[in-house]
mmCIF file of C-alpha atoms in Angstrom:
data_model
loop_
_atom_site.group_PDB
_atom_site.id
_atom_site.type_symbol
_atom_site.label_atom_id
_atom_site.label_comp_id
_atom_site.label_asym_id
_atom_site.label_seq_id
_atom_site.Cartn_x
_atom_site.Cartn_y
_atom_site.Cartn_z
ATOM 1 C CA MET A 1 -56.312 -23.204 71.168
ATOM 2 C CA ILE A 2 -57.957 -22.399 74.167
ATOM 3 C CA SER A 3 -58.162 -26.342 75.415
ATOM 4 C CA TYR A 4 -54.512 -27.211 73.698
ATOM 5 C CA ARG A 5 -53.243 -24.462 76.256
ATOM 6 C CA LEU A 6 -55.940 -26.152 79.409
ATOM 7 C CA THR A 7 -54.611 -29.454 78.123
ATOM 8 C CA ALA A 8 -50.578 -28.596 79.309
ATOM 9 C CA LEU A 9 -52.831 -26.144 82.370
ATOM 10 C CA ARG A 10 -53.714 -30.064 83.908
ATOM 11 C CA ALA A 11 -50.587 -31.640 83.036
ATOM 12 C CA PHE A 12 -49.036 -29.047 84.885
ATOM 13 C CA LEU A 13 -51.190 -29.919 87.308
ATOM 14 C CA ASP A 14 -50.223 -33.408 87.577
ATOM 15 C CA GLU A 15 -46.609 -32.044 87.955
ATOM 16 C CA LYS A 16 -47.442 -30.421 90.711
ATOM 17 C CA LYS A 17 -49.297 -32.185 92.822
ATOM 18 C CA VAL A 18 -52.706 -31.082 92.799
ATOM 19 C CA ASN A 19 -55.912 -30.600 91.803
ATOM 20 C CA ALA A 20 -56.708 -28.158 90.520
ATOM 21 C CA VAL A 21 -55.278 -24.113 90.453
ATOM 22 C CA ILE A 22 -56.727 -20.907 90.944
ATOM 23 C CA ILE A 23 -55.841 -18.881 88.426
ATOM 24 C CA THR A 24 -55.402 -14.143 89.213
ATOM 25 C CA LYS A 25 -52.766 -13.153 87.755
ATOM 26 C CA PRO A 26 -54.256 -11.475 84.757
ATOM 27 C CA ALA A 27 -51.857 -12.587 82.704
ATOM 28 C CA ASN A 28 -52.456 -15.702 82.979
ATOM 29 C CA LEU A 29 -56.302 -15.209 83.293
ATOM 30 C CA HIS A 30 -56.486 -14.104 79.271
ATOM 31 C CA TYR A 31 -53.662 -16.484 78.110
ATOM 32 C CA PHE A 32 -55.760 -19.631 79.916
ATOM 33 C CA SER A 33 -59.965 -18.375 79.133
ATOM 34 C CA GLY A 34 -59.279 -15.577 76.528
ATOM 35 C CA PHE A 35 -60.715 -13.507 79.689
ATOM 36 C CA THR A 36 -59.831 -9.264 79.310
ATOM 37 C CA GLY A 37 -61.443 -7.633 82.379
ATOM 38 C CA ASP A 38 -60.376 -8.641 85.964
ATOM 39 C CA SER A 39 -61.844 -7.931 89.335
ATOM 40 C CA THR A 40 -61.825 -12.205 87.796
ATOM 41 C CA VAL A 41 -60.538 -15.727 89.323
ATOM 42 C CA LEU A 42 -60.845 -18.664 87.273
ATOM 43 C CA ILE A 43 -60.413 -22.604 88.750
ATOM 44 C CA VAL A 44 -59.462 -25.407 87.225
ATOM 45 C CA THR A 45 -60.164 -28.579 87.939
ATOM 46 C CA HIS A 46 -59.812 -32.053 85.693
ATOM 47 C CA LYS A 47 -62.697 -31.965 84.794
ATOM 48 C CA ARG A 48 -64.204 -28.128 85.238
ATOM 49 C CA ASN A 49 -63.367 -24.554 83.878
ATOM 50 C CA ILE A 50 -64.897 -22.452 85.854
ATOM 51 C CA LEU A 51 -64.759 -18.434 86.274
ATOM 52 C CA ILE A 52 -65.781 -16.298 88.485
ATOM 53 C CA THR A 53 -66.123 -12.494 88.709
ATOM 54 C CA ASP A 54 -69.086 -9.618 89.172
ATOM 55 C CA GLY A 55 -71.686 -8.466 87.075
ATOM 56 C CA ARG A 56 -70.598 -6.720 85.060
ATOM 57 C CA TYR A 57 -68.089 -8.884 83.210
ATOM 58 C CA ILE A 58 -70.631 -11.842 82.738
ATOM 59 C CA GLU A 59 -71.540 -10.930 79.399
ATOM 60 C CA GLN A 60 -68.173 -10.000 78.289
ATOM 61 C CA ALA A 61 -67.291 -12.991 79.905
ATOM 62 C CA LYS A 62 -69.967 -15.465 78.024
ATOM 63 C CA THR A 63 -68.046 -13.680 74.368
ATOM 64 C CA GLU A 64 -64.463 -14.384 75.174
ATOM 65 C CA ALA A 65 -65.030 -17.283 77.985
ATOM 66 C CA PRO A 66 -67.379 -20.111 76.078
ATOM 67 C CA LYS A 67 -65.472 -22.810 77.128
ATOM 68 C CA PHE A 68 -65.949 -21.509 80.838
ATOM 69 C CA GLU A 69 -68.933 -22.080 83.358
ATOM 70 C CA LEU A 70 -69.876 -18.615 84.685
ATOM 71 C CA ILE A 71 -69.757 -18.182 88.532
ATOM 72 C CA GLU A 72 -71.335 -14.382 89.202
ATOM 73 C CA GLN A 73 -70.061 -13.531 92.239
ATOM 74 C CA THR A 74 -72.407 -10.676 94.867
ATOM 75 C CA GLU A 75 -70.598 -10.644 97.971
ATOM 76 C CA GLY A 76 -66.775 -10.646 97.224
ATOM 77 C CA LEU A 77 -64.393 -12.775 94.819
ATOM 78 C CA LEU A 78 -62.363 -14.893 97.812
ATOM 79 C CA LYS A 79 -65.669 -15.551 99.620
ATOM 80 C CA ARG A 80 -67.297 -16.775 96.148
ATOM 81 C CA VAL A 81 -63.838 -18.394 95.530
ATOM 82 C CA ALA A 82 -63.983 -20.211 98.531
ATOM 83 C CA GLU A 83 -68.028 -21.583 98.605
ATOM 84 C CA GLU A 84 -67.391 -22.407 94.924
ATOM 85 C CA LEU A 85 -63.509 -24.604 95.833
ATOM 86 C CA ASN A 86 -65.554 -26.762 98.910
ATOM 87 C CA ASN A 87 -68.289 -27.301 96.698
ATOM 88 C CA ILE A 88 -66.412 -28.822 94.599
ATOM 89 C CA GLY A 89 -63.949 -30.854 97.575
ATOM 90 C CA LEU A 90 -61.083 -31.193 96.200
ATOM 91 C CA VAL A 91 -58.921 -30.172 99.338
ATOM 92 C CA SER A 92 -54.990 -29.625 97.201
ATOM 93 C CA ILE A 93 -55.576 -26.574 95.308
ATOM 94 C CA GLY A 94 -52.575 -25.054 93.752
ATOM 95 C CA PHE A 95 -52.784 -20.543 93.398
ATOM 96 C CA GLU A 96 -50.807 -18.110 91.896
ATOM 97 C CA GLY A 97 -47.819 -17.851 94.662
ATOM 98 C CA ASN A 98 -46.175 -15.054 92.291
ATOM 99 C CA PHE A 99 -48.906 -12.575 91.418
ATOM 100 C CA LEU A 100 -51.758 -13.250 95.045
ATOM 101 C CA THR A 101 -50.910 -11.145 98.213
ATOM 102 C CA VAL A 102 -50.919 -12.112 101.760
ATOM 103 C CA ASP A 103 -53.261 -11.476 102.838
ATOM 104 C CA GLU A 104 -55.420 -12.554 100.096
ATOM 105 C CA LEU A 105 -53.674 -15.605 100.700
ATOM 106 C CA ASP A 106 -54.466 -15.511 104.319
ATOM 107 C CA LYS A 107 -58.415 -15.042 103.832
ATOM 108 C CA LEU A 108 -59.059 -18.245 102.437
ATOM 109 C CA LYS A 109 -57.027 -20.211 104.518
ATOM 110 C CA GLU A 110 -59.928 -18.462 106.895
ATOM 111 C CA LEU A 111 -62.441 -18.893 104.241
ATOM 112 C CA SER A 112 -61.460 -22.136 103.703
ATOM 113 C CA PRO A 113 -59.499 -23.734 106.546
ATOM 114 C CA LYS A 114 -59.379 -27.839 105.183
ATOM 115 C CA LEU A 115 -57.755 -26.723 101.937
ATOM 116 C CA LYS A 116 -54.120 -27.589 101.270
ATOM 117 C CA LEU A 117 -52.624 -24.629 99.296
ATOM 118 C CA THR A 118 -48.869 -24.851 97.510
ATOM 119 C CA SER A 119 -48.300 -21.988 95.114
ATOM 120 C CA ILE A 120 -47.363 -23.093 92.230
ATOM 121 C CA LYS A 121 -46.208 -20.697 89.358
ATOM 122 C CA VAL A 122 -47.788 -21.270 85.682
ATOM 123 C CA ASP A 123 -46.340 -18.129 83.974
ATOM 124 C CA ASP A 124 -43.365 -20.901 82.237
ATOM 125 C CA LEU A 125 -46.496 -22.584 80.155
ATOM 126 C CA ARG A 126 -46.922 -18.907 78.074
ATOM 127 C CA GLN A 127 -42.977 -19.002 77.518
ATOM 128 C CA VAL A 128 -43.120 -20.316 74.067
ATOM 129 C CA LYS A 129 -45.894 -19.117 71.208
ATOM 130 C CA ASP A 130 -48.104 -20.594 69.300
ATOM 131 C CA GLU A 131 -49.040 -18.714 65.853
ATOM 132 C CA THR A 132 -51.284 -16.781 66.632
ATOM 133 C CA GLU A 133 -49.252 -15.634 69.269
ATOM 134 C CA ILE A 134 -46.503 -14.619 67.041
ATOM 135 C CA ALA A 135 -48.647 -13.201 64.517
ATOM 136 C CA LYS A 136 -50.650 -10.326 67.242
ATOM 137 C CA ILE A 137 -46.810 -10.197 68.888
ATOM 138 C CA GLU A 138 -45.471 -9.801 64.963
ATOM 139 C CA ILE A 139 -48.870 -6.484 64.542
ATOM 140 C CA ALA A 140 -47.829 -5.267 68.100
ATOM 141 C CA CYS A 141 -43.740 -4.918 66.314
ATOM 142 C CA GLU A 142 -45.423 -3.494 63.064
ATOM 143 C CA ILE A 143 -47.089 -0.315 65.533
ATOM 144 C CA ALA A 144 -44.402 -0.058 67.008
ATOM 145 C CA ASP A 145 -41.455 0.269 63.630
ATOM 146 C CA LYS A 146 -43.643 2.939 62.438
ATOM 147 C CA ALA A 147 -44.672 5.057 65.063
ATOM 148 C CA PHE A 148 -39.985 5.513 64.939
ATOM 149 C CA ALA A 149 -40.766 5.645 61.365
ATOM 150 C CA GLU A 150 -43.114 9.044 62.248
ATOM 151 C CA ILE A 151 -41.070 10.136 65.694
ATOM 152 C CA VAL A 152 -38.069 10.694 63.242
ATOM 153 C CA LYS A 153 -39.747 13.524 61.017
ATOM 154 C CA ILE A 154 -41.174 15.584 64.310
ATOM 155 C CA ILE A 155 -38.476 15.296 67.483
ATOM 156 C CA ARG A 156 -35.802 18.148 66.487
ATOM 157 C CA PRO A 157 -34.281 20.955 69.361
ATOM 158 C CA GLY A 158 -36.336 22.423 71.640
ATOM 159 C CA MET A 159 -38.721 19.850 72.193
ATOM 160 C CA ARG A 160 -38.667 18.196 75.817
ATOM 161 C CA GLU A 161 -38.978 14.373 76.059
ATOM 162 C CA PHE A 162 -42.680 14.441 77.708
ATOM 163 C CA GLU A 163 -43.242 15.654 73.817
ATOM 164 C CA VAL A 164 -41.796 13.287 72.374
ATOM 165 C CA ALA A 165 -43.156 10.537 74.394
ATOM 166 C CA ALA A 166 -46.610 11.542 74.025
ATOM 167 C CA GLU A 167 -45.548 12.062 69.825
ATOM 168 C CA LEU A 168 -45.137 8.310 70.033
ATOM 169 C CA GLU A 169 -47.828 7.280 72.143
ATOM 170 C CA HIS A 170 -50.418 8.951 70.366
ATOM 171 C CA ILE A 171 -49.434 7.691 67.136
ATOM 172 C CA MET A 172 -49.221 4.492 68.245
ATOM 173 C CA ARG A 173 -52.735 4.095 69.194
ATOM 174 C CA ARG A 174 -54.367 5.692 65.861
ATOM 175 C CA LEU A 175 -51.856 2.272 64.314
ATOM 176 C CA GLY A 176 -54.130 0.105 66.600
ATOM 177 C CA SER A 177 -52.362 0.113 69.533
ATOM 178 C CA GLN A 178 -54.415 -0.774 72.757
ATOM 179 C CA LYS A 179 -51.851 1.686 75.014
ATOM 180 C CA ALA A 180 -47.770 2.395 75.513
ATOM 181 C CA ALA A 181 -46.951 -1.419 76.364
ATOM 182 C CA PHE A 182 -45.121 0.442 79.517
ATOM 183 C CA GLU A 183 -44.639 4.350 80.541
ATOM 184 C CA THR A 184 -43.061 5.538 77.872
ATOM 185 C CA ILE A 185 -38.615 5.900 77.821
ATOM 186 C CA VAL A 186 -36.771 9.184 76.463
ATOM 187 C CA ALA A 187 -33.614 9.990 78.004
ATOM 188 C CA SER A 188 -31.884 13.018 75.483
ATOM 189 C CA GLY A 189 -28.742 14.029 76.667
ATOM 190 C CA VAL A 190 -26.884 13.216 80.365
ATOM 191 C CA ARG A 191 -30.513 11.404 81.478
ATOM 192 C CA GLY A 192 -29.393 9.180 78.534
ATOM 193 C CA ALA A 193 -26.748 7.101 81.059
ATOM 194 C CA MET A 194 -30.366 6.478 82.906
ATOM 195 C CA PRO A 195 -31.158 3.309 81.827
ATOM 196 C CA HIS A 196 -35.191 3.218 82.491
ATOM 197 C CA GLY A 197 -35.201 7.444 81.850
ATOM 198 C CA ILE A 198 -38.470 8.139 81.937
ATOM 199 C CA ALA A 199 -39.454 10.742 79.201
ATOM 200 C CA THR A 200 -38.995 14.090 81.614
ATOM 201 C CA ASP A 201 -39.651 18.000 80.877
ATOM 202 C CA LYS A 202 -35.955 19.214 79.212
ATOM 203 C CA ILE A 203 -35.679 20.389 76.188
ATOM 204 C CA ILE A 204 -33.803 19.009 73.625
ATOM 205 C CA LYS A 205 -30.619 19.846 72.628
ATOM 206 C CA ARG A 206 -28.463 19.566 69.558
ATOM 207 C CA GLY A 207 -25.690 17.115 69.926
ATOM 208 C CA GLU A 208 -26.989 14.487 72.562
ATOM 209 C CA PHE A 209 -28.475 11.738 71.493
ATOM 210 C CA ILE A 210 -31.549 10.560 71.915
ATOM 211 C CA THR A 211 -32.740 7.433 73.699
ATOM 212 C CA MET A 212 -36.371 6.062 73.122
ATOM 213 C CA ASP A 213 -37.460 2.437 74.128
ATOM 214 C CA PHE A 214 -41.486 2.177 74.312
ATOM 215 C CA GLY A 215 -43.630 -0.334 72.766
ATOM 216 C CA ALA A 216 -47.041 -1.020 71.055
ATOM 217 C CA ILE A 217 -50.022 -3.791 72.675
ATOM 218 C CA TYR A 218 -52.245 -5.582 69.885
ATOM 219 C CA LYS A 219 -54.732 -8.100 71.568
ATOM 220 C CA GLY A 220 -53.153 -7.801 74.196
ATOM 221 C CA TYR A 221 -49.681 -8.403 73.469
ATOM 222 C CA ASN A 222 -47.262 -6.377 73.885
ATOM 223 C CA SER A 223 -43.602 -5.202 71.650
ATOM 224 C CA ASP A 224 -40.837 -4.053 73.300
ATOM 225 C CA ILE A 225 -38.471 -1.568 70.811
ATOM 226 C CA THR A 226 -35.442 0.948 71.483
ATOM 227 C CA ARG A 227 -34.005 3.216 69.307
ATOM 228 C CA THR A 228 -30.657 5.869 69.736
ATOM 229 C CA ILE A 229 -30.644 8.728 67.635
ATOM 230 C CA PHE A 230 -28.501 11.980 67.860
ATOM 231 C CA VAL A 231 -29.842 15.107 67.607
ATOM 232 C CA GLY A 232 -27.022 16.601 64.927
ATOM 233 C CA ARG A 233 -23.865 16.113 63.806
ATOM 234 C CA ALA A 234 -22.459 12.643 65.678
ATOM 235 C CA ASP A 235 -18.527 13.680 66.229
ATOM 236 C CA GLU A 236 -15.649 10.193 66.109
ATOM 237 C CA ARG A 237 -16.040 9.233 69.866
ATOM 238 C CA GLN A 238 -19.826 9.140 69.528
ATOM 239 C CA ARG A 239 -19.673 7.220 66.243
ATOM 240 C CA ASN A 240 -17.155 4.831 67.504
ATOM 241 C CA LEU A 241 -19.306 4.294 71.103
ATOM 242 C CA TYR A 242 -22.537 3.719 68.960
ATOM 243 C CA ASN A 243 -21.703 1.661 66.566
ATOM 244 C CA ALA A 244 -20.376 -0.102 70.146
ATOM 245 C CA VAL A 245 -23.472 -0.974 71.159
ATOM 246 C CA LEU A 246 -24.969 -1.581 67.561
ATOM 247 C CA ASN A 247 -21.971 -4.599 67.225
ATOM 248 C CA ALA A 248 -22.803 -6.187 70.680
ATOM 249 C CA GLN A 249 -26.655 -6.166 69.373
ATOM 250 C CA LEU A 250 -26.071 -7.642 66.622
ATOM 251 C CA LEU A 251 -23.400 -10.030 68.003
ATOM 252 C CA GLY A 252 -26.801 -10.716 70.548
ATOM 253 C CA LEU A 253 -29.183 -11.470 67.538
ATOM 254 C CA ASN A 254 -26.676 -13.656 65.934
ATOM 255 C CA THR A 255 -26.647 -16.303 69.203
ATOM 256 C CA ILE A 256 -30.072 -15.933 69.919
ATOM 257 C CA LYS A 257 -31.116 -19.747 68.519
ATOM 258 C CA PRO A 258 -32.956 -23.109 69.976
ATOM 259 C CA ASN A 259 -30.706 -24.960 73.102
ATOM 260 C CA ILE A 260 -28.036 -22.520 74.221
ATOM 261 C CA SER A 261 -28.822 -20.473 77.711
ATOM 262 C CA GLY A 262 -30.136 -17.437 78.839
ATOM 263 C CA LYS A 263 -26.390 -17.220 80.616
ATOM 264 C CA GLU A 264 -24.886 -18.098 77.805
ATOM 265 C CA VAL A 265 -26.110 -15.306 75.340
ATOM 266 C CA ASP A 266 -25.981 -13.108 77.795
ATOM 267 C CA SER A 267 -22.307 -14.100 78.522
ATOM 268 C CA VAL A 268 -21.134 -13.753 74.488
ATOM 269 C CA VAL A 269 -22.211 -10.120 74.052
ATOM 270 C CA ARG A 270 -21.243 -9.259 77.454
ATOM 271 C CA THR A 271 -18.280 -10.402 76.887
ATOM 272 C CA HIS A 272 -17.994 -8.095 73.922
ATOM 273 C CA LEU A 273 -18.697 -5.125 75.701
ATOM 274 C CA GLU A 274 -15.892 -5.707 78.296
ATOM 275 C CA LYS A 275 -13.726 -6.330 75.195
ATOM 276 C CA VAL A 276 -14.014 -2.687 73.889
ATOM 277 C CA GLY A 277 -13.115 -1.240 77.015
ATOM 278 C CA PHE A 278 -17.512 -0.451 78.258
ATOM 279 C CA GLY A 279 -18.245 -3.770 79.631
ATOM 280 C CA LYS A 280 -18.671 -2.110 83.724
ATOM 281 C CA TYR A 281 -21.369 0.539 81.710
ATOM 282 C CA PHE A 282 -23.686 -2.545 81.012
ATOM 283 C CA PRO A 283 -25.553 -3.339 83.752
ATOM 284 C CA HIS A 284 -28.503 -4.976 83.070
ATOM 285 C CA GLY A 285 -29.304 -8.188 81.693
ATOM 286 C CA LEU A 286 -29.763 -8.819 77.992
ATOM 287 C CA GLY A 287 -33.016 -9.400 77.340
ATOM 288 C CA HIS A 288 -36.322 -10.690 78.359
ATOM 289 C CA GLY A 289 -39.635 -12.804 77.111
ATOM 290 C CA VAL A 290 -42.024 -10.394 75.926
ATOM 291 C CA GLY A 291 -45.820 -11.801 74.877
ATOM 292 C CA LEU A 292 -48.991 -11.031 77.017
ATOM 293 C CA GLU A 293 -46.706 -9.292 79.703
ATOM 294 C CA ILE A 294 -44.229 -6.953 78.676
ATOM 295 C CA HIS A 295 -41.252 -8.904 81.219
ATOM 296 C CA GLU A 296 -41.760 -11.960 81.616
ATOM 297 C CA GLU A 297 -40.054 -15.752 80.531
ATOM 298 C CA PRO A 298 -37.207 -16.830 79.703
ATOM 299 C CA ARG A 299 -34.488 -14.076 80.697
ATOM 300 C CA LEU A 300 -31.336 -13.241 79.033
ATOM 301 C CA SER A 301 -29.233 -12.255 81.384
ATOM 302 C CA LYS A 302 -26.563 -13.803 84.151
ATOM 303 C CA LEU A 303 -29.204 -14.691 86.729
ATOM 304 C CA SER A 304 -31.616 -16.727 84.112
ATOM 305 C CA THR A 305 -33.087 -19.588 85.056
ATOM 306 C CA CYS A 306 -33.090 -20.782 80.656
ATOM 307 C CA GLU A 307 -31.173 -23.774 80.501
ATOM 308 C CA ALA A 308 -32.111 -23.189 76.552
ATOM 309 C CA LEU A 309 -33.779 -21.323 74.594
ATOM 310 C CA LYS A 310 -36.865 -23.198 72.400
ATOM 311 C CA PRO A 311 -38.755 -22.539 68.911
ATOM 312 C CA GLY A 312 -41.822 -19.945 69.216
ATOM 313 C CA MET A 313 -39.980 -18.263 72.928
ATOM 314 C CA ILE A 314 -40.160 -14.311 72.435
ATOM 315 C CA VAL A 315 -36.819 -12.621 74.132
ATOM 316 C CA THR A 316 -35.066 -9.132 73.177
ATOM 317 C CA ASP A 317 -31.827 -8.476 72.741
ATOM 318 C CA GLU A 318 -31.314 -5.496 74.056
ATOM 319 C CA PRO A 319 -27.668 -3.529 75.375
ATOM 320 C CA GLY A 320 -26.556 -0.557 76.071
ATOM 321 C CA VAL A 321 -24.248 1.350 77.655
ATOM 322 C CA TYR A 322 -24.368 4.468 80.446
ATOM 323 C CA LEU A 323 -21.984 6.867 80.650
ATOM 324 C CA PRO A 324 -22.457 8.559 83.856
ATOM 325 C CA ASN A 325 -22.829 12.693 83.206
ATOM 326 C CA TYR A 326 -22.126 11.988 79.431
ATOM 327 C CA GLY A 327 -25.508 10.327 78.087
ATOM 328 C CA GLY A 328 -25.872 6.543 77.194
ATOM 329 C CA ILE A 329 -27.340 4.466 74.114
ATOM 330 C CA ARG A 330 -29.532 1.327 73.871
ATOM 331 C CA ILE A 331 -30.534 -0.734 70.661
ATOM 332 C CA GLU A 332 -33.581 -3.388 71.188
ATOM 333 C CA ASP A 333 -35.062 -5.195 68.934
ATOM 334 C CA THR A 334 -38.529 -8.093 69.505
ATOM 335 C CA VAL A 335 -36.710 -11.007 68.743
ATOM 336 C CA LEU A 336 -38.215 -14.632 68.244
ATOM 337 C CA VAL A 337 -36.909 -17.970 67.851
ATOM 338 C CA THR A 338 -36.726 -19.683 65.603
ATOM 339 C CA ASP A 339 -36.211 -23.843 64.520
ATOM 340 C CA ASP A 340 -32.681 -22.472 63.296
ATOM 341 C CA GLY A 341 -31.687 -18.963 65.107
ATOM 342 C CA ALA A 342 -33.159 -16.050 65.289
ATOM 343 C CA ARG A 343 -35.955 -13.319 63.854
ATOM 344 C CA ALA A 344 -36.246 -9.906 64.925
ATOM 345 C CA LEU A 345 -39.751 -8.208 64.674
ATOM 346 C CA THR A 346 -38.919 -5.758 64.938
ATOM 347 C CA LYS A 347 -37.617 -3.794 61.993
ATOM 348 C CA SER A 348 -36.405 -0.400 62.510
ATOM 349 C CA ASP A 349 -33.785 0.803 61.207
ATOM 350 C CA LYS A 350 -30.561 0.017 63.497
ATOM 351 C CA ARG A 351 -27.674 2.702 61.226
ATOM 352 C CA LEU A 352 -26.645 5.903 63.121
ATOM 353 C CA ILE A 353 -29.687 8.552 62.832
ATOM 354 C CA GLU A 354 -29.306 12.397 62.546
ATOM 355 C CA ILE A 355 -31.460 14.523 62.966
ATOM 356 C CA THR A 356 -29.633 17.459 61.047
ATOM 357 C CA THR A 357 -32.607 19.162 58.603
ATOM 358 C CA VAL A 358 -33.913 21.686 61.796
#
């Protein structure tokens, strides 16, 4: 797979009219070389694959990145990168403008003043996942699903939000997750009106929704799931609100397919929520790509630049309704674009779960 990815990267260099690329973003380091450490730079030309790191990672790189020449730096990473670029003799060099800092770029220009440096974005080469990537994301989703099944047996009135978050993260680690995919969101009661309401010391009370947004990481690949449950018995208004979001989420899942744009998928779901009176309470995009990063391209939103989804892309489908001073609901799946539609990789029950046994 690494050879195939490097071939695609070299074709991309031709497209961008550069002779080589400096890769510094961790997700792209992993994708193009297999290396999972940090403090490392890749240089890829049409003839050479070079990995520059320090002594802490040489043995690791030998195992993880066998297709790369290894260079150990001892006097500064950028200094060694500049030296190697000067030795190679190529002038037109691409760099990751969405990751390399201004200070780092200025330093590189100072060390290699003859280079013509061009910002390019190699992230897009990761949008369509191969079979090995999909399999890893499926396992990350399975871990998250199992964690959800366990946490609903634990939640009770009187727990604090951060206790729920800690339990979720502990369960996922026990099931094989490297760590939480992002800071776990647990927002109960009126705090549910905050789409990114990370867990606090708020006490969970009977008669409240709890929104839990979390994910696992398996061999570098992320999952992302949100479920909203209710503590006690929901009343008619609460059920209607939940069903409005659930229907929107199912509509999104049925709308995702090859060749549809990210804007169009978002618009279909947004229009539905507007028709049922909740459009102004849905302030964010419908979804985002998931892979080596928890948020990556393509996006499903009003600002999406994705003109056509493709089989093998993995996105989230996560509509939400957030009512100030009342609460909120979000339901989210990690979704694989298939040849003829979409398939949710997170499979936890989306029917309203009510915690009534305590």
